[in-house]
mmCIF file of C-alpha atoms in Angstrom:
data_model
loop_
_atom_site.group_PDB
_atom_site.id
_atom_site.type_symbol
_atom_site.label_atom_id
_atom_site.label_comp_id
_atom_site.label_asym_id
_atom_site.label_seq_id
_atom_site.Cartn_x
_atom_site.Cartn_y
_atom_site.Cartn_z
ATOM 1 C CA UNK A 1 34.459 10.285 -1.479
ATOM 2 C CA UNK A 2 34.378 13.034 1.093
ATOM 3 C CA UNK A 3 31.249 15.270 2.016
ATOM 4 C CA UNK A 4 29.332 16.664 4.810
ATOM 5 C CA UNK A 5 25.516 16.902 5.417
ATOM 6 C CA UNK A 6 23.068 17.367 8.222
ATOM 7 C CA UNK A 7 22.325 14.440 10.593
ATOM 8 C CA UNK A 8 18.542 15.206 10.145
ATOM 9 C CA UNK A 9 18.520 14.954 6.455
ATOM 10 C CA UNK A 10 20.945 11.878 6.311
ATOM 11 C CA UNK A 11 18.563 10.012 8.918
ATOM 12 C CA UNK A 12 15.560 10.783 6.925
ATOM 13 C CA UNK A 13 17.151 9.654 3.613
ATOM 14 C CA UNK A 14 18.231 6.367 5.140
ATOM 15 C CA UNK A 15 14.721 5.882 6.600
ATOM 16 C CA UNK A 16 13.234 6.286 3.155
ATOM 17 C CA UNK A 17 15.434 3.698 1.390
ATOM 18 C CA UNK A 18 15.584 1.187 4.232
ATOM 19 C CA UNK A 19 12.277 -0.337 3.330
ATOM 20 C CA UNK A 20 13.714 -1.573 0.077
ATOM 21 C CA UNK A 21 16.663 -3.325 1.816
ATOM 22 C CA UNK A 22 16.691 -7.149 1.519
ATOM 23 C CA UNK A 23 16.249 -9.041 4.711
ATOM 24 C CA UNK A 24 16.615 -12.526 3.608
ATOM 25 C CA UNK A 25 18.721 -12.881 0.627
ATOM 26 C CA UNK A 26 21.513 -15.045 -1.044
ATOM 27 C CA UNK A 27 23.168 -11.876 -2.303
ATOM 28 C CA UNK A 28 24.712 -10.078 0.896
ATOM 29 C CA UNK A 29 25.237 -6.781 -0.911
ATOM 30 C CA UNK A 30 21.525 -6.297 -1.032
ATOM 31 C CA UNK A 31 21.507 -5.800 2.692
ATOM 32 C CA UNK A 32 23.748 -2.727 2.069
ATOM 33 C CA UNK A 33 22.732 0.771 1.148
ATOM 34 C CA UNK A 34 24.719 2.533 -1.749
ATOM 35 C CA UNK A 35 25.914 6.003 -0.943
ATOM 36 C CA UNK A 36 27.218 7.956 -4.079
ATOM 37 C CA UNK A 37 27.931 11.494 -4.928
ATOM 38 C CA UNK A 38 25.530 12.770 -7.717
ATOM 39 C CA UNK A 39 25.552 16.307 -9.180
ATOM 40 C CA UNK A 40 26.381 18.031 -5.979
ATOM 41 C CA UNK A 41 24.120 15.705 -3.684
ATOM 42 C CA UNK A 42 24.423 12.377 -1.994
ATOM 43 C CA UNK A 43 22.372 9.816 -3.604
ATOM 44 C CA UNK A 44 21.226 6.875 -1.421
ATOM 45 C CA UNK A 45 19.900 3.724 -3.028
ATOM 46 C CA UNK A 46 18.561 0.337 -1.659
ATOM 47 C CA UNK A 47 17.090 -2.710 -3.407
ATOM 48 C CA UNK A 48 15.880 -6.172 -2.707
ATOM 49 C CA UNK A 49 15.908 -7.048 -6.417
ATOM 50 C CA UNK A 50 12.054 -6.691 -6.615
ATOM 51 C CA UNK A 51 11.910 -2.973 -5.675
ATOM 52 C CA UNK A 52 14.493 -0.386 -5.555
ATOM 53 C CA UNK A 53 14.191 3.130 -3.678
ATOM 54 C CA UNK A 54 16.379 6.013 -4.708
ATOM 55 C CA UNK A 55 16.510 9.369 -2.830
ATOM 56 C CA UNK A 56 18.907 12.381 -2.559
ATOM 57 C CA UNK A 57 20.300 14.334 0.418
ATOM 58 C CA UNK A 58 21.476 17.765 0.346
ATOM 59 C CA UNK A 59 25.327 17.772 0.957
ATOM 60 C CA UNK A 60 28.579 19.740 0.583
ATOM 61 C CA UNK A 61 30.847 17.513 -1.744
ATOM 62 C CA UNK A 62 34.585 17.794 -1.491
ATOM 63 C CA UNK A 63 35.606 14.541 -3.288
ATOM 64 C CA UNK A 64 33.474 12.327 -5.676
ATOM 65 C CA UNK A 65 32.926 8.571 -4.883
ATOM 66 C CA UNK A 66 30.663 5.636 -3.842
ATOM 67 C CA UNK A 67 30.463 2.858 -1.345
ATOM 68 C CA UNK A 68 27.974 0.531 -0.029
ATOM 69 C CA UNK A 69 27.600 -0.245 3.703
ATOM 70 C CA UNK A 70 25.369 -2.336 5.690
ATOM 71 C CA UNK A 71 22.032 -0.503 5.982
ATOM 72 C CA UNK A 72 21.043 -1.520 9.588
ATOM 73 C CA UNK A 73 24.410 -0.521 11.142
ATOM 74 C CA UNK A 74 24.533 2.789 9.256
ATOM 75 C CA UNK A 75 20.975 3.687 9.958
ATOM 76 C CA UNK A 76 21.146 2.872 13.755
ATOM 77 C CA UNK A 77 24.368 4.718 14.126
ATOM 78 C CA UNK A 78 23.077 7.921 12.346
ATOM 79 C CA UNK A 79 19.928 7.923 14.242
ATOM 80 C CA UNK A 80 22.006 7.838 17.603
ATOM 81 C CA UNK A 81 23.897 11.007 16.538
ATOM 82 C CA UNK A 82 23.032 14.591 17.670
ATOM 83 C CA UNK A 83 21.384 16.870 15.246
ATOM 84 C CA UNK A 84 24.623 18.297 13.863
ATOM 85 C CA UNK A 85 26.795 18.173 10.805
ATOM 86 C CA UNK A 86 27.810 14.733 9.780
ATOM 87 C CA UNK A 87 31.146 14.186 7.838
ATOM 88 C CA UNK A 88 31.510 11.199 5.620
ATOM 89 C CA UNK A 89 34.725 10.037 4.110
ATOM 90 C CA UNK A 90 35.619 6.995 2.175
ATOM 91 C CA UNK A 91 38.912 5.139 2.986
ATOM 92 C CA UNK A 92 39.602 3.229 -0.358
ATOM 93 C CA UNK A 93 42.388 1.057 1.027
ATOM 94 C CA UNK A 94 40.165 -0.502 3.672
ATOM 95 C CA UNK A 95 36.790 -0.021 1.895
ATOM 96 C CA UNK A 96 35.476 1.577 5.049
ATOM 97 C CA UNK A 97 33.272 4.683 5.590
ATOM 98 C CA UNK A 98 34.539 7.057 8.267
ATOM 99 C CA UNK A 99 31.617 8.900 9.867
ATOM 100 C CA UNK A 100 32.310 11.943 12.243
ATOM 101 C CA UNK A 101 29.618 14.021 14.047
ATOM 102 C CA UNK A 102 30.262 16.387 17.055
ATOM 103 C CA UNK A 103 32.279 14.101 19.515
ATOM 104 C CA UNK A 104 31.275 10.826 17.933
ATOM 105 C CA UNK A 105 33.124 8.945 15.080
ATOM 106 C CA UNK A 106 32.792 5.465 13.633
ATOM 107 C CA UNK A 107 34.180 3.329 10.748
ATOM 108 C CA UNK A 108 31.995 0.847 8.961
ATOM 109 C CA UNK A 109 33.341 -1.652 6.735
ATOM 110 C CA UNK A 110 31.695 -1.623 3.174
ATOM 111 C CA UNK A 111 31.790 -3.226 -0.225
ATOM 112 C CA UNK A 112 32.543 -1.941 -3.714
ATOM 113 C CA UNK A 113 29.804 0.210 -5.240
ATOM 114 C CA UNK A 114 30.618 -1.620 -8.501
ATOM 115 C CA UNK A 115 29.246 -4.792 -7.087
ATOM 116 C CA UNK A 116 25.818 -3.358 -6.130
ATOM 117 C CA UNK A 117 22.885 -4.499 -8.394
ATOM 118 C CA UNK A 118 22.325 -1.915 -11.302
ATOM 119 C CA UNK A 119 19.129 0.089 -10.828
ATOM 120 C CA UNK A 120 17.108 0.292 -14.057
ATOM 121 C CA UNK A 121 16.792 3.624 -15.603
ATOM 122 C CA UNK A 122 13.174 3.890 -17.039
ATOM 123 C CA UNK A 123 13.180 6.982 -19.346
ATOM 124 C CA UNK A 124 10.707 5.966 -21.882
ATOM 125 C CA UNK A 125 7.283 4.235 -21.983
ATOM 126 C CA UNK A 126 3.808 4.952 -20.971
ATOM 127 C CA UNK A 127 3.647 7.925 -18.551
ATOM 128 C CA UNK A 128 0.893 8.842 -16.264
ATOM 129 C CA UNK A 129 0.610 11.768 -13.927
ATOM 130 C CA UNK A 130 -1.842 11.592 -10.830
ATOM 131 C CA UNK A 131 -2.614 13.880 -7.847
ATOM 132 C CA UNK A 132 -0.560 12.662 -4.843
ATOM 133 C CA UNK A 133 -3.605 12.930 -2.491
ATOM 134 C CA UNK A 134 -5.973 11.223 -4.889
ATOM 135 C CA UNK A 135 -3.685 8.421 -5.547
ATOM 136 C CA UNK A 136 -3.035 7.791 -1.896
ATOM 137 C CA UNK A 137 -6.555 7.567 -1.041
ATOM 138 C CA UNK A 138 -7.055 5.098 -3.898
ATOM 139 C CA UNK A 139 -4.266 2.909 -2.781
ATOM 140 C CA UNK A 140 -5.672 2.911 0.677
ATOM 141 C CA UNK A 141 -8.904 1.623 -0.576
ATOM 142 C CA UNK A 142 -7.589 -0.999 -2.923
ATOM 143 C CA UNK A 143 -4.189 -2.618 -1.944
ATOM 144 C CA UNK A 144 -5.438 -4.253 1.402
ATOM 145 C CA UNK A 145 -7.728 -6.619 -0.812
ATOM 146 C CA UNK A 146 -4.794 -8.163 -2.620
ATOM 147 C CA UNK A 147 -3.597 -11.745 -1.668
ATOM 148 C CA UNK A 148 -0.628 -12.066 0.734
ATOM 149 C CA UNK A 149 0.039 -15.718 -0.213
ATOM 150 C CA UNK A 150 2.034 -16.560 -3.297
ATOM 151 C CA UNK A 151 -0.155 -19.515 -4.519
ATOM 152 C CA UNK A 152 -1.667 -17.304 -7.271
ATOM 153 C CA UNK A 153 1.050 -14.725 -8.019
ATOM 154 C CA UNK A 154 -1.236 -12.457 -10.112
ATOM 155 C CA UNK A 155 -3.428 -11.786 -6.999
ATOM 156 C CA UNK A 156 -0.460 -10.545 -4.926
ATOM 157 C CA UNK A 157 -0.524 -7.487 -7.228
ATOM 158 C CA UNK A 158 -2.905 -4.545 -8.077
ATOM 159 C CA UNK A 159 -4.190 -4.586 -11.684
ATOM 160 C CA UNK A 160 -3.862 -1.113 -12.953
ATOM 161 C CA UNK A 161 -5.725 -0.162 -16.288
ATOM 162 C CA UNK A 162 -4.510 3.144 -17.774
ATOM 163 C CA UNK A 163 -7.100 4.286 -20.347
ATOM 164 C CA UNK A 164 -7.346 7.843 -21.624
ATOM 165 C CA UNK A 165 -7.635 10.094 -18.610
ATOM 166 C CA UNK A 166 -8.555 7.428 -16.130
ATOM 167 C CA UNK A 167 -6.889 4.658 -14.263
ATOM 168 C CA UNK A 168 -8.665 1.724 -12.722
ATOM 169 C CA UNK A 169 -7.050 -0.099 -9.794
ATOM 170 C CA UNK A 170 -8.367 -3.621 -8.781
ATOM 171 C CA UNK A 171 -7.182 -5.971 -6.191
ATOM 172 C CA UNK A 172 -8.651 -9.475 -5.153
ATOM 173 C CA UNK A 173 -7.692 -12.443 -3.086
ATOM 174 C CA UNK A 174 -10.463 -14.802 -3.989
ATOM 175 C CA UNK A 175 -12.725 -13.682 -1.112
ATOM 176 C CA UNK A 176 -13.086 -10.088 -1.686
ATOM 177 C CA UNK A 177 -12.606 -7.402 -4.567
ATOM 178 C CA UNK A 178 -11.766 -3.738 -4.425
ATOM 179 C CA UNK A 179 -12.128 -1.667 -7.522
ATOM 180 C CA UNK A 180 -11.487 2.123 -7.770
ATOM 181 C CA UNK A 181 -11.536 4.430 -10.785
ATOM 182 C CA UNK A 182 -9.572 7.713 -10.483
ATOM 183 C CA UNK A 183 -8.915 10.606 -12.965
ATOM 184 C CA UNK A 184 -5.352 11.247 -14.219
ATOM 185 C CA UNK A 185 -3.978 14.845 -14.546
ATOM 186 C CA UNK A 186 -3.635 14.318 -18.348
ATOM 187 C CA UNK A 187 -4.599 11.449 -20.756
ATOM 188 C CA UNK A 188 -2.137 8.792 -21.367
ATOM 189 C CA UNK A 189 -0.642 8.492 -24.758
ATOM 190 C CA UNK A 190 -1.604 4.777 -25.074
ATOM 191 C CA UNK A 191 -3.766 2.425 -23.061
ATOM 192 C CA UNK A 192 -1.765 -0.164 -20.931
ATOM 193 C CA UNK A 193 -2.770 -2.659 -18.398
ATOM 194 C CA UNK A 194 -0.193 -3.909 -15.757
ATOM 195 C CA UNK A 195 -0.113 -5.778 -12.581
ATOM 196 C CA UNK A 196 1.905 -4.073 -9.731
ATOM 197 C CA UNK A 197 3.016 -5.841 -6.750
ATOM 198 C CA UNK A 198 0.865 -4.820 -3.632
ATOM 199 C CA UNK A 199 3.933 -4.567 -1.682
ATOM 200 C CA UNK A 200 5.316 -1.983 -3.946
ATOM 201 C CA UNK A 201 2.075 0.178 -3.788
ATOM 202 C CA UNK A 202 2.233 0.027 -0.117
ATOM 203 C CA UNK A 203 5.649 1.551 -0.055
ATOM 204 C CA UNK A 204 4.541 4.156 -2.673
ATOM 205 C CA UNK A 205 1.700 5.277 -0.466
ATOM 206 C CA UNK A 206 4.008 5.566 2.543
ATOM 207 C CA UNK A 207 6.430 7.617 0.492
ATOM 208 C CA UNK A 208 3.741 9.955 -0.777
ATOM 209 C CA UNK A 209 3.117 10.965 2.711
ATOM 210 C CA UNK A 210 1.954 14.696 2.743
ATOM 211 C CA UNK A 211 3.528 15.434 -0.612
ATOM 212 C CA UNK A 212 1.551 17.877 -2.742
ATOM 213 C CA UNK A 213 3.456 17.253 -6.074
ATOM 214 C CA UNK A 214 1.870 14.874 -8.515
ATOM 215 C CA UNK A 215 3.095 11.286 -8.692
ATOM 216 C CA UNK A 216 4.632 10.520 -12.070
ATOM 217 C CA UNK A 217 4.085 6.692 -13.119
ATOM 218 C CA UNK A 218 6.204 5.380 -15.929
ATOM 219 C CA UNK A 219 5.610 1.748 -17.423
ATOM 220 C CA UNK A 220 8.746 0.675 -19.340
ATOM 221 C CA UNK A 221 7.950 -0.501 -23.106
ATOM 222 C CA UNK A 222 8.412 -4.138 -22.191
ATOM 223 C CA UNK A 223 5.898 -3.826 -19.301
ATOM 224 C CA UNK A 224 8.330 -5.532 -16.948
ATOM 225 C CA UNK A 225 9.042 -2.597 -14.656
ATOM 226 C CA UNK A 226 7.347 0.507 -13.396
ATOM 227 C CA UNK A 227 8.827 3.727 -11.997
ATOM 228 C CA UNK A 228 7.111 5.897 -9.476
ATOM 229 C CA UNK A 229 8.749 9.437 -9.227
ATOM 230 C CA UNK A 230 7.537 11.451 -6.186
ATOM 231 C CA UNK A 231 9.050 14.580 -4.396
ATOM 232 C CA UNK A 232 12.902 13.712 -4.429
ATOM 233 C CA UNK A 233 12.214 10.089 -4.364
ATOM 234 C CA UNK A 234 12.007 7.270 -6.964
ATOM 235 C CA UNK A 235 10.689 3.766 -6.448
ATOM 236 C CA UNK A 236 11.297 1.201 -9.265
ATOM 237 C CA UNK A 237 9.390 -2.230 -9.114
ATOM 238 C CA UNK A 238 9.318 -5.284 -11.135
ATOM 239 C CA UNK A 239 5.729 -6.017 -12.575
ATOM 240 C CA UNK A 240 3.830 -9.330 -12.064
ATOM 241 C CA UNK A 241 3.517 -11.362 -15.103
ATOM 242 C CA UNK A 242 0.367 -12.952 -15.923
ATOM 243 C CA UNK A 243 -3.368 -12.431 -16.532
ATOM 244 C CA UNK A 244 -5.485 -10.730 -13.930
ATOM 245 C CA UNK A 245 -8.927 -12.434 -13.555
ATOM 246 C CA UNK A 246 -11.949 -10.657 -15.314
ATOM 247 C CA UNK A 247 -13.075 -9.102 -12.169
ATOM 248 C CA UNK A 248 -15.994 -7.075 -13.712
ATOM 249 C CA UNK A 249 -18.092 -10.242 -13.794
ATOM 250 C CA UNK A 250 -17.734 -10.647 -10.051
ATOM 251 C CA UNK A 251 -19.395 -7.202 -9.380
ATOM 252 C CA UNK A 252 -23.114 -7.615 -8.735
ATOM 253 C CA UNK A 253 -25.135 -5.633 -11.323
ATOM 254 C CA UNK A 254 -28.357 -5.712 -9.289
ATOM 255 C CA UNK A 255 -29.615 -5.935 -5.691
ATOM 256 C CA UNK A 256 -32.842 -6.658 -3.654
ATOM 257 C CA UNK A 257 -31.971 -4.542 -0.662
ATOM 258 C CA UNK A 258 -29.995 -1.381 -0.294
ATOM 259 C CA UNK A 259 -28.917 -0.296 3.067
ATOM 260 C CA UNK A 260 -27.418 3.233 3.942
ATOM 261 C CA UNK A 261 -25.694 3.414 7.395
ATOM 262 C CA UNK A 262 -23.098 5.414 9.202
ATOM 263 C CA UNK A 263 -19.601 4.032 8.546
ATOM 264 C CA UNK A 264 -18.324 4.611 12.096
ATOM 265 C CA UNK A 265 -21.352 3.007 13.825
ATOM 266 C CA UNK A 266 -21.131 0.125 11.436
ATOM 267 C CA UNK A 267 -17.454 -0.429 12.275
ATOM 268 C CA UNK A 268 -18.034 -0.037 16.051
ATOM 269 C CA UNK A 269 -20.815 -2.762 15.918
ATOM 270 C CA UNK A 270 -18.711 -4.938 13.726
ATOM 271 C CA UNK A 271 -15.568 -4.808 15.993
ATOM 272 C CA UNK A 272 -17.873 -5.520 18.986
ATOM 273 C CA UNK A 273 -19.242 -8.559 17.051
ATOM 274 C CA UNK A 274 -15.715 -9.694 16.063
ATOM 275 C CA UNK A 275 -14.821 -10.391 19.796
ATOM 276 C CA UNK A 276 -17.357 -13.178 19.757
ATOM 277 C CA UNK A 277 -16.940 -14.144 16.105
ATOM 278 C CA UNK A 278 -13.260 -15.247 16.991
ATOM 279 C CA UNK A 279 -14.487 -18.470 18.402
ATOM 280 C CA UNK A 280 -17.141 -18.970 15.799
ATOM 281 C CA UNK A 281 -15.109 -19.264 12.462
ATOM 282 C CA UNK A 282 -14.885 -15.418 12.314
ATOM 283 C CA UNK A 283 -18.562 -15.153 11.284
ATOM 284 C CA UNK A 284 -20.534 -11.945 11.740
ATOM 285 C CA UNK A 285 -24.300 -12.016 10.810
ATOM 286 C CA UNK A 286 -26.134 -8.976 9.323
ATOM 287 C CA UNK A 287 -29.898 -8.610 9.225
ATOM 288 C CA UNK A 288 -31.628 -5.662 7.578
ATOM 289 C CA UNK A 289 -35.134 -4.566 8.799
ATOM 290 C CA UNK A 290 -36.749 -1.998 6.257
ATOM 291 C CA UNK A 291 -38.863 -0.592 9.162
ATOM 292 C CA UNK A 292 -41.592 1.970 8.088
ATOM 293 C CA UNK A 293 -41.037 4.486 5.288
ATOM 294 C CA UNK A 294 -37.455 3.239 4.716
ATOM 295 C CA UNK A 295 -36.360 4.130 8.241
ATOM 296 C CA UNK A 296 -35.208 0.703 9.364
ATOM 297 C CA UNK A 297 -32.169 -0.837 11.126
ATOM 298 C CA UNK A 298 -29.253 -2.967 10.675
ATOM 299 C CA UNK A 299 -28.460 -5.738 13.122
ATOM 300 C CA UNK A 300 -24.832 -7.020 13.489
ATOM 301 C CA UNK A 301 -24.464 -10.058 15.650
ATOM 302 C CA UNK A 302 -22.152 -13.076 16.323
ATOM 303 C CA UNK A 303 -22.606 -16.197 18.289
ATOM 304 C CA UNK A 304 -19.987 -18.578 19.670
ATOM 305 C CA UNK A 305 -21.435 -21.821 21.461
ATOM 306 C CA UNK A 306 -18.950 -21.934 24.290
ATOM 307 C CA UNK A 307 -18.359 -18.123 24.745
ATOM 308 C CA UNK A 308 -21.806 -16.268 24.313
ATOM 309 C CA UNK A 309 -23.247 -13.921 21.779
ATOM 310 C CA UNK A 310 -23.528 -10.273 20.935
ATOM 311 C CA UNK A 311 -25.973 -8.029 19.097
ATOM 312 C CA UNK A 312 -25.798 -4.406 17.953
ATOM 313 C CA UNK A 313 -28.471 -2.375 16.284
ATOM 314 C CA UNK A 314 -27.793 0.895 14.074
ATOM 315 C CA UNK A 315 -30.273 3.057 12.214
ATOM 316 C CA UNK A 316 -30.296 2.629 8.515
ATOM 317 C CA UNK A 317 -32.219 3.913 5.493
ATOM 318 C CA UNK A 318 -33.410 0.775 3.674
ATOM 319 C CA UNK A 319 -34.741 0.433 0.173
ATOM 320 C CA UNK A 320 -36.210 -3.070 -0.759
ATOM 321 C CA UNK A 321 -37.013 -6.117 1.306
ATOM 322 C CA UNK A 322 -35.813 -7.682 4.541
ATOM 323 C CA UNK A 323 -32.216 -9.278 4.093
ATOM 324 C CA UNK A 324 -29.865 -11.561 5.859
ATOM 325 C CA UNK A 325 -26.158 -12.272 5.141
ATOM 326 C CA UNK A 326 -23.099 -13.204 6.882
ATOM 327 C CA UNK A 327 -19.445 -12.160 6.376
ATOM 328 C CA UNK A 328 -16.095 -12.773 7.737
ATOM 329 C CA UNK A 329 -15.567 -10.400 10.603
ATOM 330 C CA UNK A 330 -11.997 -9.440 9.410
ATOM 331 C CA UNK A 331 -12.951 -8.654 5.904
ATOM 332 C CA UNK A 332 -15.898 -6.502 7.024
ATOM 333 C CA UNK A 333 -13.769 -4.652 9.456
ATOM 334 C CA UNK A 334 -11.123 -4.117 6.859
ATOM 335 C CA UNK A 335 -13.395 -2.308 4.318
ATOM 336 C CA UNK A 336 -15.248 -0.394 7.133
ATOM 337 C CA UNK A 337 -11.817 0.797 8.534
ATOM 338 C CA UNK A 338 -10.956 2.163 4.901
ATOM 339 C CA UNK A 339 -14.434 3.890 4.723
ATOM 340 C CA UNK A 340 -14.644 5.025 8.302
ATOM 341 C CA UNK A 341 -15.993 8.504 7.592
ATOM 342 C CA UNK A 342 -19.458 9.480 6.320
ATOM 343 C CA UNK A 343 -22.004 6.941 5.093
ATOM 344 C CA UNK A 344 -21.608 3.446 3.446
ATOM 345 C CA UNK A 345 -24.011 1.607 1.235
ATOM 346 C CA UNK A 346 -24.529 -2.096 1.607
ATOM 347 C CA UNK A 347 -26.176 -3.776 -1.329
ATOM 348 C CA UNK A 348 -27.377 -7.350 -0.925
ATOM 349 C CA UNK A 349 -29.488 -9.843 -3.010
ATOM 350 C CA UNK A 350 -29.595 -13.121 -0.943
ATOM 351 C CA UNK A 351 -27.635 -14.874 1.766
ATOM 352 C CA UNK A 352 -25.596 -16.791 -0.775
ATOM 353 C CA UNK A 353 -24.737 -13.928 -3.140
ATOM 354 C CA UNK A 354 -21.752 -11.514 -2.807
ATOM 355 C CA UNK A 355 -22.385 -8.306 -0.914
ATOM 356 C CA UNK A 356 -21.406 -4.850 -2.258
ATOM 357 C CA UNK A 357 -20.193 -2.115 -0.164
ATOM 358 C CA UNK A 358 -19.403 1.334 -1.341
ATOM 359 C CA UNK A 359 -19.209 4.883 0.066
ATOM 360 C CA UNK A 360 -22.489 6.747 0.123
ATOM 361 C CA UNK A 361 -22.593 9.023 -2.882
ATOM 362 C CA UNK A 362 -19.501 7.754 -4.669
ATOM 363 C CA UNK A 363 -19.950 5.381 -7.643
ATOM 364 C CA UNK A 364 -16.381 5.112 -8.685
ATOM 365 C CA UNK A 365 -15.373 2.755 -5.837
ATOM 366 C CA UNK A 366 -16.956 -0.748 -5.078
ATOM 367 C CA UNK A 367 -15.881 -3.369 -2.675
ATOM 368 C CA UNK A 368 -17.375 -6.932 -3.127
ATOM 369 C CA UNK A 369 -17.235 -9.456 -0.301
ATOM 370 C CA UNK A 370 -18.088 -13.144 -0.621
ATOM 371 C CA UNK A 371 -20.633 -14.167 1.936
ATOM 372 C CA UNK A 372 -20.241 -17.064 4.540
ATOM 373 C CA UNK A 373 -22.849 -19.950 4.780
ATOM 374 C CA UNK A 374 -24.557 -20.052 8.120
ATOM 375 C CA UNK A 375 -27.647 -21.782 9.426
ATOM 376 C CA UNK A 376 -30.109 -19.055 10.264
#
């Protein structure tokens, strides 16, 4: 293998695949990145056996070949180089990669490309196309609600229902639930429901960036793997096997109080209350006062016995009766951070029933938070 490319492009490519490099593994080669010539370009591949990321870098190829080298060493060295042409050459006898750029040169010991785990080729199955910006916003609204502990593996993923021209994404961790319904660019050939690891979707959202090209999602026929194709990047992920809970029955179908407030003010008051909630089991209390002619207020407060207390009032448009409910401060801050522009709607029934939060005027997204029990 002998080729040359620009330092800027190589550094960007290594940055893209580095997130799939294994950190703790019994298979040392998965801490490496695969470099291979591919149809006049340099292909970079990394995998931790759960997800794999593939990208291509423009290059001038003189000799074909492939090698794997430690990702961290290669990435850090390339990042330290000046913005100039980088020459890469494989020394087959020593299985080392020679790197030259301006007045710098290095040799990095590698391992055979044949020993690198094979990356699945998903070229058939259910295919869905979705606008990159729409998909990114939906992932931001949903993925954070997935569980981070592996006690119930299905909850560490996001349930994706592809049906007709819509996809419904849902994530839950036992204390909260996020559901978003978004339109596809064209109908899927057949309905399919899969659970995609939240970690994989977090990387997809990062890779989308400012891309304007549609994201193509391909679920293989066995429903064991999913491929995301973006602008010059592919991410392949294993799917979570199991049955996702029937979340539709967790979404409240009615309410006794509907409160409309400014999202930014609500978030500011919640963060202020969170300071005191830290020493009070993380509890933030909400009280809704309908006021006159629906022009009421929402009071956000927290109280810690040994620290003190805090209270913040914000204007609200209220439909229904007076209400009280308490939430975990982190869960409330998380959802308000996601919806931090415009207005949000809070729908409540009683202090022991789940609260429902959604953007004002948007009926396709709902977030359900379980209440915390407090003595009023």
